[in-house]
mmCIF file of C-alpha atoms and ligand atoms in Angstrom:
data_model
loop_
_atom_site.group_PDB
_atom_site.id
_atom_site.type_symbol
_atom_site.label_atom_id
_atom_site.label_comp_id
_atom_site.label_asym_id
_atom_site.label_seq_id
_atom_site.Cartn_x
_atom_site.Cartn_y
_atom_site.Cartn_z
ATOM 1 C CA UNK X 5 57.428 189.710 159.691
ATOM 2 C CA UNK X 6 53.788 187.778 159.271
ATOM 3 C CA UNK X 7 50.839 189.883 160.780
ATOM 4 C CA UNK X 8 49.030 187.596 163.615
ATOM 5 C CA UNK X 9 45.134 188.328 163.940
ATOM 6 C CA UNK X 10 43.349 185.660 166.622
ATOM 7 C CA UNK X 11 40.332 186.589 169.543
ATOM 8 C CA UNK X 12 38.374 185.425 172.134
ATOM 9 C CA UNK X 13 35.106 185.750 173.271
ATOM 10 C CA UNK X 14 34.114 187.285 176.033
ATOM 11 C CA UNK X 15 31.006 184.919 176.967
ATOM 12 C CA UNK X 16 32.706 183.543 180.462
ATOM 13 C CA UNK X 17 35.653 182.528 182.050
ATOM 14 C CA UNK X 18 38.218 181.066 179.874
ATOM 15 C CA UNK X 19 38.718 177.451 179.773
ATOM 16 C CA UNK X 20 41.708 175.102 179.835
ATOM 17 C CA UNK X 21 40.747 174.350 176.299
ATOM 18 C CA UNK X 22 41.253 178.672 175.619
ATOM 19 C CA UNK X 23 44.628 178.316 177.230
ATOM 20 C CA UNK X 24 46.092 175.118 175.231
ATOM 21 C CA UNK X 25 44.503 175.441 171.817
ATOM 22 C CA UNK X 26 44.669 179.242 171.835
ATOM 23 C CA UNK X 27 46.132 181.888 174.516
ATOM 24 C CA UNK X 28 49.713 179.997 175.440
ATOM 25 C CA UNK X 29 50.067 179.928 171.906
ATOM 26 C CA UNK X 30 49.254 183.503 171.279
ATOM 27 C CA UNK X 31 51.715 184.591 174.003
ATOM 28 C CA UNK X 32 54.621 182.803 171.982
ATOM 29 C CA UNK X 33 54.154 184.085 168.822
ATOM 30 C CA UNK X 34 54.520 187.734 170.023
ATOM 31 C CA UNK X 35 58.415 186.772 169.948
ATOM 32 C CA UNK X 36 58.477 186.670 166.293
ATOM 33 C CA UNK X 37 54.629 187.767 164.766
ATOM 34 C CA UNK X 38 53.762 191.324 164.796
ATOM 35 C CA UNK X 39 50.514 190.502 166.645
ATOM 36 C CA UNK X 40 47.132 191.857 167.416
ATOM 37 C CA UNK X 41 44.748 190.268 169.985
ATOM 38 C CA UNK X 42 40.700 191.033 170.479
ATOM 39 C CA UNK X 43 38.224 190.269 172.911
ATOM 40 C CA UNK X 44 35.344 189.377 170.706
ATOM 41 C CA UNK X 45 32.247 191.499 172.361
ATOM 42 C CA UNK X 46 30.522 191.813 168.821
ATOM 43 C CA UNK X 47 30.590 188.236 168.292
ATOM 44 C CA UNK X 48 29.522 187.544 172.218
ATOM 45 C CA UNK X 49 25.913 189.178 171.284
ATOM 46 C CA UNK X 50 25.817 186.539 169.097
ATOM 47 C CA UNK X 51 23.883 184.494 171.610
ATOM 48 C CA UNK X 52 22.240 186.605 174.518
ATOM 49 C CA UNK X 53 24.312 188.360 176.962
ATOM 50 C CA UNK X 54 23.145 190.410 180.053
ATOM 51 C CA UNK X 55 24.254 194.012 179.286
ATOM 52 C CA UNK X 56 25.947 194.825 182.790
ATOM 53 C CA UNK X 57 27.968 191.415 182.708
ATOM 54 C CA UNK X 58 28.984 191.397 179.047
ATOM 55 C CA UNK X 59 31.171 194.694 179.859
ATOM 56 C CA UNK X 60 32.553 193.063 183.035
ATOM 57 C CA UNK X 61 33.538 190.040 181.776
ATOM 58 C CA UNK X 62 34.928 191.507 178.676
ATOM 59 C CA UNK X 63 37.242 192.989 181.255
ATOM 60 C CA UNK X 64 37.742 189.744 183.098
ATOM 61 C CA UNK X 65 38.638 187.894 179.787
ATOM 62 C CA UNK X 66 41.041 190.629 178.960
ATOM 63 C CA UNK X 67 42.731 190.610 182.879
ATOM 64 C CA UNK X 68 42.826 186.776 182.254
ATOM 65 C CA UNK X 69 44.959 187.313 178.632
ATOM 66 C CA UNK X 70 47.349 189.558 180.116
ATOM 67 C CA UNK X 71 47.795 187.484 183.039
ATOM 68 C CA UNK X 72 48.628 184.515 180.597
ATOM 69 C CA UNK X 73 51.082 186.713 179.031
ATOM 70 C CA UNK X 74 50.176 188.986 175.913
ATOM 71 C CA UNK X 75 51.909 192.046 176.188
ATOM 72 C CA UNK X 76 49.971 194.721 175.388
ATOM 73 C CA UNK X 77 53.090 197.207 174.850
ATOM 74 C CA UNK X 78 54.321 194.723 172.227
ATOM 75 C CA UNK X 79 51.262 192.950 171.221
ATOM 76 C CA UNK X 80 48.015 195.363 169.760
ATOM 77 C CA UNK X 81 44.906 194.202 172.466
ATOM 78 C CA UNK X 82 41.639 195.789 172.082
ATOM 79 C CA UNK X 83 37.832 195.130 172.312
ATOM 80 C CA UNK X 84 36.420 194.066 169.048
ATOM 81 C CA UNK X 85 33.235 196.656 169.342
ATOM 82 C CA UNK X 86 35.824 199.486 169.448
ATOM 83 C CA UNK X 87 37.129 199.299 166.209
ATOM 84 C CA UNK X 88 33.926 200.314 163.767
ATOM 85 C CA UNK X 89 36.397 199.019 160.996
ATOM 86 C CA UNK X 90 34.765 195.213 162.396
ATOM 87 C CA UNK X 91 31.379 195.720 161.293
ATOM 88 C CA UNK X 92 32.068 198.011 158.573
ATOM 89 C CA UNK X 93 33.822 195.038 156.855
ATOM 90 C CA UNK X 94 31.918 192.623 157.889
ATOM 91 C CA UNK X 95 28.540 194.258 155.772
ATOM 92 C CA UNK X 96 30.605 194.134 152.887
ATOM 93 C CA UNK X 97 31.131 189.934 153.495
ATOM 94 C CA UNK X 98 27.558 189.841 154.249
ATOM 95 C CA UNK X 99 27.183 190.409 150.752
ATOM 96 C CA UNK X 100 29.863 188.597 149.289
ATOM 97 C CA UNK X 101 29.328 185.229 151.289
ATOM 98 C CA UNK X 102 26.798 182.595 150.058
ATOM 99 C CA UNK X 103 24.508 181.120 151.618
ATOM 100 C CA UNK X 104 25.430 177.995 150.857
ATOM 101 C CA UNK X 105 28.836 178.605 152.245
ATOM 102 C CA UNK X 106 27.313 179.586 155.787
ATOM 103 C CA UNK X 107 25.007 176.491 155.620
ATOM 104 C CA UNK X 108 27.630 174.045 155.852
ATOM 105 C CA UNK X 109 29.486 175.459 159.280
ATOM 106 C CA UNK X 110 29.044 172.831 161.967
ATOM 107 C CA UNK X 111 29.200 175.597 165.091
ATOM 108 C CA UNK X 112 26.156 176.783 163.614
ATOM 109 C CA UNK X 113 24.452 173.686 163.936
ATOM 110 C CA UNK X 114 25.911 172.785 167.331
ATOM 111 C CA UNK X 115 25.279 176.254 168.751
ATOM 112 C CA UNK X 116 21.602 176.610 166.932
ATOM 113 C CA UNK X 117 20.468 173.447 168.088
ATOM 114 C CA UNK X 118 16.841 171.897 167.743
ATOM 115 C CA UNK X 119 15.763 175.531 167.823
ATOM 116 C CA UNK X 120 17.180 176.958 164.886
ATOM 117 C CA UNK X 121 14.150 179.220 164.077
ATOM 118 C CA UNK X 122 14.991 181.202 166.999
ATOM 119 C CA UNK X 123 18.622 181.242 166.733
ATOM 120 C CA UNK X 124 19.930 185.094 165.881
ATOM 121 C CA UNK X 125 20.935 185.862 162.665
ATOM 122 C CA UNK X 126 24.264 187.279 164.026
ATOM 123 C CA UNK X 127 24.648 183.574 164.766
ATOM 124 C CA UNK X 128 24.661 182.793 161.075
ATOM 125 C CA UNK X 129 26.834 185.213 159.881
ATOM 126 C CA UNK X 130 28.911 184.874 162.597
ATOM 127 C CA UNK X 131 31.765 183.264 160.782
ATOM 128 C CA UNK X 132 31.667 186.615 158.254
ATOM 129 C CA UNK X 133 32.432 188.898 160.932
ATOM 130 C CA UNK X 134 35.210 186.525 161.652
ATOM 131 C CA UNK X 135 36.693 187.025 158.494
ATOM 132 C CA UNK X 136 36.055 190.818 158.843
ATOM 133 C CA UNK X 137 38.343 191.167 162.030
ATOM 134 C CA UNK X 138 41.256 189.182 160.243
ATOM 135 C CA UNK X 139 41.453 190.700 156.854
ATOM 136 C CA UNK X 140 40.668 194.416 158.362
ATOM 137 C CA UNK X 141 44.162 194.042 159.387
ATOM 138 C CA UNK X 142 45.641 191.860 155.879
ATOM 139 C CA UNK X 143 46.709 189.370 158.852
ATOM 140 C CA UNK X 144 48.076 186.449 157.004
ATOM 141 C CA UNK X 145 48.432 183.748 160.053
ATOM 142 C CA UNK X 146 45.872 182.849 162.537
ATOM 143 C CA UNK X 147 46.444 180.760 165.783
ATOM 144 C CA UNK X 148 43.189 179.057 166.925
ATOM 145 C CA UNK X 149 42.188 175.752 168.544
ATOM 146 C CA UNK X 150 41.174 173.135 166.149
ATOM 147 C CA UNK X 151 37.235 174.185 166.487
ATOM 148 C CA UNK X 152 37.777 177.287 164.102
ATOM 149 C CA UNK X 153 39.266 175.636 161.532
ATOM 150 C CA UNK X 154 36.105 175.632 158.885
ATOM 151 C CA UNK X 155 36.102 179.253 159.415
ATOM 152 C CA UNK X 156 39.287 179.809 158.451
ATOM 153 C CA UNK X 157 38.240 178.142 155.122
ATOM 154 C CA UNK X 158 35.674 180.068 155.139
ATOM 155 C CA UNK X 159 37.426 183.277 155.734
ATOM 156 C CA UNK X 160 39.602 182.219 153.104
ATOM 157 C CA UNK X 161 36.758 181.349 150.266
ATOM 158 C CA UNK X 162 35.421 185.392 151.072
ATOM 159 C CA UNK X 163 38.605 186.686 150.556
ATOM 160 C CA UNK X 164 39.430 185.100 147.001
ATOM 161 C CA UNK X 165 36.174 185.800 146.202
ATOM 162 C CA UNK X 166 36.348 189.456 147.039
ATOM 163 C CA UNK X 167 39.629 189.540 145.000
ATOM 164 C CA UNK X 168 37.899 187.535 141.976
ATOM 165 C CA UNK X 169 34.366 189.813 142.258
ATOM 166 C CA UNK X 170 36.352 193.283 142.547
ATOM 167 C CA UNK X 171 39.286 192.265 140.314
ATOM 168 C CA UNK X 172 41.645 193.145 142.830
ATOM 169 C CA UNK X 173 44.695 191.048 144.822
ATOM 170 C CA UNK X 174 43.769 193.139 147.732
ATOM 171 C CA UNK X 175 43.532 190.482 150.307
ATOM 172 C CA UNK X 176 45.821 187.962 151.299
ATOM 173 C CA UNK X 177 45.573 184.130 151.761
ATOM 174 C CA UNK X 178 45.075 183.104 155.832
ATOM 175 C CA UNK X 179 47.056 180.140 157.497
ATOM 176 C CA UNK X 180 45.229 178.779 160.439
ATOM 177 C CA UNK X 181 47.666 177.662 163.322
ATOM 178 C CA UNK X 182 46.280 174.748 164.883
ATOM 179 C CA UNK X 183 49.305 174.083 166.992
ATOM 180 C CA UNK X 184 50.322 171.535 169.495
ATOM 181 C CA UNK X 185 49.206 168.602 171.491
ATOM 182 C CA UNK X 186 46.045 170.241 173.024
ATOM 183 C CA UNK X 187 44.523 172.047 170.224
ATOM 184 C CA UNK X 188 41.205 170.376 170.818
ATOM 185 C CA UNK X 189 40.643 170.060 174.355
ATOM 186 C CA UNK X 190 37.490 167.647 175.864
ATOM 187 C CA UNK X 191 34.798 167.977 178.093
ATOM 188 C CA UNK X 192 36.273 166.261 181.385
ATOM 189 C CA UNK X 193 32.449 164.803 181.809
ATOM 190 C CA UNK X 194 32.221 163.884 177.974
ATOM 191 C CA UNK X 195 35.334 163.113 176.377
ATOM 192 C CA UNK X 196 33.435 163.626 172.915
ATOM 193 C CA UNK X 197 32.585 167.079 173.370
ATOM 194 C CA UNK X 198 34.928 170.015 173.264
ATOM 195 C CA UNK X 199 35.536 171.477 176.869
ATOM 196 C CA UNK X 200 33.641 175.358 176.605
ATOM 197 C CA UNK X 201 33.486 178.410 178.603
ATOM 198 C CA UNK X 202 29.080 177.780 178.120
ATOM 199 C CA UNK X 203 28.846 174.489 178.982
ATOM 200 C CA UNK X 204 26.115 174.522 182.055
ATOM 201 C CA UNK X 205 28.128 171.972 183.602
ATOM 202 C CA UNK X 206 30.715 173.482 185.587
ATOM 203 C CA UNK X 207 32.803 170.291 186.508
ATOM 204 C CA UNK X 208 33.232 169.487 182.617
ATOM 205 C CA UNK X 209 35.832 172.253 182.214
ATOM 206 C CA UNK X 210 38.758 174.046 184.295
ATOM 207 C CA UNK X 211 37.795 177.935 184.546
ATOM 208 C CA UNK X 212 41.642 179.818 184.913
ATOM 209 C CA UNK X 213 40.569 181.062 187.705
ATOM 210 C CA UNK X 214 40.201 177.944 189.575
ATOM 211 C CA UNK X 215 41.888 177.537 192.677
ATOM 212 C CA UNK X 216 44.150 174.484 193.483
ATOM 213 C CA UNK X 217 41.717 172.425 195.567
ATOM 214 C CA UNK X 218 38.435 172.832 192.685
ATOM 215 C CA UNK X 219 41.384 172.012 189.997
ATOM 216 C CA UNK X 220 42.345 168.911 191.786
ATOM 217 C CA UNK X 221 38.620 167.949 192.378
ATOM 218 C CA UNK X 222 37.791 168.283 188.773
ATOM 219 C CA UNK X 223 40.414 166.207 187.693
ATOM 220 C CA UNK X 224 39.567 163.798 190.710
ATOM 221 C CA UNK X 225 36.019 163.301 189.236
ATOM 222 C CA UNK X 226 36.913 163.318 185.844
ATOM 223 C CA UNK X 227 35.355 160.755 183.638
ATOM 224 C CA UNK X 228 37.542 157.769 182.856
ATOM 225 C CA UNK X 229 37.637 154.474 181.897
ATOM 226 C CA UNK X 230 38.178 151.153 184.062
ATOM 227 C CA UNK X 231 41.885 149.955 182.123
ATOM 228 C CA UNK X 232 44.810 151.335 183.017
ATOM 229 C CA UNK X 233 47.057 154.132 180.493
ATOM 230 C CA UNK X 234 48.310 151.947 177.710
ATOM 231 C CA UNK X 235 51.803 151.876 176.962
ATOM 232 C CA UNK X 236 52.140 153.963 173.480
ATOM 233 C CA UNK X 237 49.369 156.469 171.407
ATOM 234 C CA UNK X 238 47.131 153.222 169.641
ATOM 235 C CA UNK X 239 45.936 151.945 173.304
ATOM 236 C CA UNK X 240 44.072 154.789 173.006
ATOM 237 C CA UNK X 241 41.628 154.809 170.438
ATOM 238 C CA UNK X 242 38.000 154.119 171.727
ATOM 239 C CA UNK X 243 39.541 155.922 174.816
ATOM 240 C CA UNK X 244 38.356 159.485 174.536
ATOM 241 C CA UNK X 245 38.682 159.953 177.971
ATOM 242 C CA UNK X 246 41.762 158.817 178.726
ATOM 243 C CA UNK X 247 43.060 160.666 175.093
ATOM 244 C CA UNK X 248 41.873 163.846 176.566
ATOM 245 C CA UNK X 249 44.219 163.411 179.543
ATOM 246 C CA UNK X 250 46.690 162.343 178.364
ATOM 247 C CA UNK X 251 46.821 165.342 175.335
ATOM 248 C CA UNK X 252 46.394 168.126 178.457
ATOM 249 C CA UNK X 253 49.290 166.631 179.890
ATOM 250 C CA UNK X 254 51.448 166.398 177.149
ATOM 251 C CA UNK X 255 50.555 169.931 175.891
ATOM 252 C CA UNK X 256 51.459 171.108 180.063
ATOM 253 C CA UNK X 257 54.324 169.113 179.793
ATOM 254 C CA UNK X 258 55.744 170.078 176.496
ATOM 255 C CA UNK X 259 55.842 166.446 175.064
ATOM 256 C CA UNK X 260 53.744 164.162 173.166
ATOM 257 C CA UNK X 261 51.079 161.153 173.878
ATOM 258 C CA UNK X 262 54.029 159.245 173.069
ATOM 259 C CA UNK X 263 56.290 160.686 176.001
ATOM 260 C CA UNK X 264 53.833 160.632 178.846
ATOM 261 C CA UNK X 265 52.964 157.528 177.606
ATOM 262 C CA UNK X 266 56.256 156.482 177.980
ATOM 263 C CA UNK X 267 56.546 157.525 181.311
ATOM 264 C CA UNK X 268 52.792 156.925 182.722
ATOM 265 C CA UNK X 269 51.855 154.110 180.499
ATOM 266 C CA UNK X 270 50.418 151.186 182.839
ATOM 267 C CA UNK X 271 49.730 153.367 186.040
ATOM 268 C CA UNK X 272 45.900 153.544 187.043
ATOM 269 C CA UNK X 273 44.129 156.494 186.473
ATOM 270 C CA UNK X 274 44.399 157.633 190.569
ATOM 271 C CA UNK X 275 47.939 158.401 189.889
ATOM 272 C CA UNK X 276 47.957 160.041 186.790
ATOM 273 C CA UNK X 277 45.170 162.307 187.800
ATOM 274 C CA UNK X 278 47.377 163.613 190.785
ATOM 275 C CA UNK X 279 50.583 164.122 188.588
ATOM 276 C CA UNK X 280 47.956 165.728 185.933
ATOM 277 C CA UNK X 281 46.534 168.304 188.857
ATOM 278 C CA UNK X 282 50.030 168.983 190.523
ATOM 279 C CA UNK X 283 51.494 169.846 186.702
ATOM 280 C CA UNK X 284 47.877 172.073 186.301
ATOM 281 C CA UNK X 285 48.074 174.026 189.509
ATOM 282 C CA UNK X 286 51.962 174.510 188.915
ATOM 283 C CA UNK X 287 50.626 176.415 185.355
ATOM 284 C CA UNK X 288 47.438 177.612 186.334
ATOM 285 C CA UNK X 289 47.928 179.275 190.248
ATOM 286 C CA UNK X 290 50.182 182.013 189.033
ATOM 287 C CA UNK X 291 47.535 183.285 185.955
ATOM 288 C CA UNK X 292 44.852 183.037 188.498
ATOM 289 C CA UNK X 293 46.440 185.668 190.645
ATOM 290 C CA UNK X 294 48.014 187.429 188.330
ATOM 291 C CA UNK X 295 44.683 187.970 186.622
ATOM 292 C CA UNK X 296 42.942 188.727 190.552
ATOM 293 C CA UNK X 297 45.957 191.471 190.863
ATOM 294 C CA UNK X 298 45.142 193.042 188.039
ATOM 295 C CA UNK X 299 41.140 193.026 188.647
ATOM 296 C CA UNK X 300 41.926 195.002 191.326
ATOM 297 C CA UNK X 301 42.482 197.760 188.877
ATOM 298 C CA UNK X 302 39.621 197.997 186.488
ATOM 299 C CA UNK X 303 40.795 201.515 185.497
ATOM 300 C CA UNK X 304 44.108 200.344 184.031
ATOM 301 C CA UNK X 305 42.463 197.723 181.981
ATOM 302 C CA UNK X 306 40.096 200.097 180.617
ATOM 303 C CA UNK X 307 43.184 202.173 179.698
ATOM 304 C CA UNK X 308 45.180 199.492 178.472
ATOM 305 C CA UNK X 309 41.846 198.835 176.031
ATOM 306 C CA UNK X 310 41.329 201.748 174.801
ATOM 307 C CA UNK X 311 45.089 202.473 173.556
ATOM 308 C CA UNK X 312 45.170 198.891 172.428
ATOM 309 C CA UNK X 313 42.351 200.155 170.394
ATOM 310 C CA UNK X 314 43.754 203.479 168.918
ATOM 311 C CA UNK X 315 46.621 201.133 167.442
ATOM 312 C CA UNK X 316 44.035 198.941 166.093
ATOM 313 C CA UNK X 317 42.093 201.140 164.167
ATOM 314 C CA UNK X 318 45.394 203.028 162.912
ATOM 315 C CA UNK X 319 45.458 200.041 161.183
ATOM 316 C CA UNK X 320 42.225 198.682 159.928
ATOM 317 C CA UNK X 321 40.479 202.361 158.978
ATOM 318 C CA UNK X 322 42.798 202.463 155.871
ATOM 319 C CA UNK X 323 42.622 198.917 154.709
ATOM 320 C CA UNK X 324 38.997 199.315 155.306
ATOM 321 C CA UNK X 325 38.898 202.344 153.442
ATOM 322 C CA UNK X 326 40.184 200.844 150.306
ATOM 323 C CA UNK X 327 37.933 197.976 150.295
ATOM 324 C CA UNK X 328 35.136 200.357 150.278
ATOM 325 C CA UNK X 329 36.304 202.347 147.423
ATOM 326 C CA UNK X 330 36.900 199.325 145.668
ATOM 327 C CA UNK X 331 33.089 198.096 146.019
ATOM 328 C CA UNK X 332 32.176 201.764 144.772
ATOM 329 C CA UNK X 333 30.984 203.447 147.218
ATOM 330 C CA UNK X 334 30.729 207.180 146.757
ATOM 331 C CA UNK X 335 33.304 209.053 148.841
ATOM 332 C CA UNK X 336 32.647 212.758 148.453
HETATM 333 P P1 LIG P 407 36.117 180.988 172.274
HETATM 334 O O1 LIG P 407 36.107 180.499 173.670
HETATM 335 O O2 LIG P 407 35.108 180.259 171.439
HETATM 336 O O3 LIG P 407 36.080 182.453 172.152
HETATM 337 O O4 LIG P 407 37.532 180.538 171.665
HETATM 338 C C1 LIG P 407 38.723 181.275 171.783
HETATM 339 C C2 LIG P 407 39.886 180.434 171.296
HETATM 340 O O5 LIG P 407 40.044 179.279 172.116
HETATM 341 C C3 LIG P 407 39.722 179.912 169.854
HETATM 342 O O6 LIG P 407 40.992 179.924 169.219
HETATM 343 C C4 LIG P 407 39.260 178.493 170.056
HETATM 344 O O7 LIG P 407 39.604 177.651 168.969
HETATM 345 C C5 LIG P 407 40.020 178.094 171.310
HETATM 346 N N1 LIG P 407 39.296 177.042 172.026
HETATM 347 C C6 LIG P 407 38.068 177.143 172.595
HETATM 348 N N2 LIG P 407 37.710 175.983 173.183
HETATM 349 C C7 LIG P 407 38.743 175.124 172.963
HETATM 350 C C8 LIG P 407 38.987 173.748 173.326
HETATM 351 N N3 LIG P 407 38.095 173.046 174.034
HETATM 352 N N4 LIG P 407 40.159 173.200 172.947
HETATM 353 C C9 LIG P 407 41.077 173.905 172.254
HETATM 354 N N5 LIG P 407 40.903 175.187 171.886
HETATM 355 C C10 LIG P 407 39.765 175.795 172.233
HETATM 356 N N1 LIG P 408 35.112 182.855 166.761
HETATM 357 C C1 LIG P 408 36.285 182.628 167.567
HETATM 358 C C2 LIG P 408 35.960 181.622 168.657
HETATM 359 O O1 LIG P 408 34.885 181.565 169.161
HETATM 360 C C3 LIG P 408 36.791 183.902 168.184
HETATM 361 C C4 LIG P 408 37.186 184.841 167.103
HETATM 362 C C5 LIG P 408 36.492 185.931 166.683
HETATM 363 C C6 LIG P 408 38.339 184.731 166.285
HETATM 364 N N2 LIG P 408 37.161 186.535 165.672
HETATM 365 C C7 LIG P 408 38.290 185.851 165.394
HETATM 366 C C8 LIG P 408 39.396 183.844 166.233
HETATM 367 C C9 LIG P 408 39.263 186.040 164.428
HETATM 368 C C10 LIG P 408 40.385 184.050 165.251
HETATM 369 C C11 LIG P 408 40.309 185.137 164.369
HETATM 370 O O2 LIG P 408 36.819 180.897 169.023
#
């Protein structure tokens, strides 16, 4: 059985966007991956968080992933900052990552902005640590939304390089699983931008813990354009918009552009918004209180954390053992 590695980060409420490209995908895989889960709190620093809500909302994210439906009696679910096997590993790719490597990733540039100067240096090795928390565990298959991709490569190019430095075959190749019809979900103000947990606009993304009424509002005000829905895929290039709606139904709906296409093509965009919010708030009510119920009992998700964590480093400790006697450090 392939070993699953994927996380999230804990830097707000997950998005529609963490639920198609990422989370319902996660929650399928556990039938047939052995699979471990994180909450990505190291990487969350990466960019400033305030200290008392950064432990809160790591337990909101984690309330909201169970709620979705990873297991944590089947599935391995932990913080990322309890596990020192992360940043242990992650010094060592520090040091085998070039610069060169890190100065071609385009979140970088996105997230660093005008002001790169001031941008952390976490920020820049941020795709490193990444690597770190997949290979700590020899995971060989990673499900992520489209956006992660070059880090994957990435991840990949320190892990050959390790083996080729060291002279080893000590860490395996990483598949990325970019799956299904929603793997790169849109702002709903912007269709060229990706739809993110730290956008400051709060009507350009659906939060899973929106209720029905804000879900059905957001879609309401949605940015669109004046035609109708074409009839098959090709009416909609130039249409980012409308190819972002259409791709969040499909993924809800378990079809294709072609299928809804099929079945919405010519109807205005007043009517498919309402079948798009009805199908939404069908998926989306039940994780919302699911994920409310089991708020209710921080204690239990602390627990849940902290044996998902136990399991984790059972794991990682030896694998990241090895990789430090095979660098040559001293162990007396
Ligand atoms: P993050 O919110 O950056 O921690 O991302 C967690 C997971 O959700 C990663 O697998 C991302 O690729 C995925 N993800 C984040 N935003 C989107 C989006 N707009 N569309 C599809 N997948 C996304
Ligand atoms: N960087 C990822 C994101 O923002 C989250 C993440 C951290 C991750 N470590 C990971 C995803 C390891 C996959 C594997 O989306």
């Amino acid at each position: 059985m392939q070993r699953i590695f994927s996380a999230i980060q804990p830097s707000g409420i997950p998005t529609l966007g963490n639920f198609l490209g990422a989370l319902r995908n996660w929650v399928k895989l556990q039938d047939d991956h052995e699979c471990i889960f994180a909450v990505a709190d190291l990487h969350a620093i990466t960019v400033w968080q305030e200290p008392a809500q950064l432990a809160q909302q790591t337990r909101e994210i984690a309330a909201s992933v169970i709620a979705c439906g990873v297991d944590p009696g089947r599935s391995v679910f932990f913080h990322q900052s309890a596990v020192r096997a992360h940043a242990q590993l992650a010094w060592i790719f520090n040091c085998v990552a070039r610069l060169g490597w890190l100065n071609r990733m385009t979140q970088f540039k996105d997230k660093a902005g005008k002001d790169r100067e001031n941008a952390s240096s976490g920020l820049y090795v941020y795709p490193n640590l990444m690597a770190a928390d997949i290979l700590a565990y020899h995971a060989t298959r990673v499900p992520v939304g489209d956006d992660q991709r070059q880090h994957l490569e990435l991840a990949n190019d320190i892990a050959q390089k390790f083996n080729h430095d060291y002279g080893v075959a000590f860490f395996p190749p990483i598949e990325a699983l970019v799956l299904g019809p929603a793997a790169r979900v849109m702002s709903l103000r912007d269709g060229t931008k990706k739809m993110s947990k730290s956008d400051p606009s709060e009507q350009s993304r659906i939060n899973l813990t929106d209720d029905a009424e804000t879900i059905a509002q957001k879609i309401r005000r949605a940015k669109t354009d004046p035609q109708p829905l074409p009839g098959d895929p090709a009416g909609l290039d130039g249409r980012p918009e409308a190819r972002n709606l259409v791709g969040i139904y499909a993924a809800l709906a378990d079809t294709d552009a072609v299928g809804v296409l099929r079945e919405h093509g010519g109807q205005g965009f007043s009517a498919f918004k309402e079948a798009l919010a009805e199908r939404l708030v069908a998926t989306l009510a039940p994780i919302a209180a699911e994920t409310r119920r089991l708020l209710a009992d921080p204690g239990t998700i602390d627990a849940i954390l902290r044996e998902g964590a136990e399991r984790a480093a059972a794991i990682a400790d030896p694998i990241v053992a090895e990789a430090e006697r095979l660098v040559g450090f001293l162990r007396t």
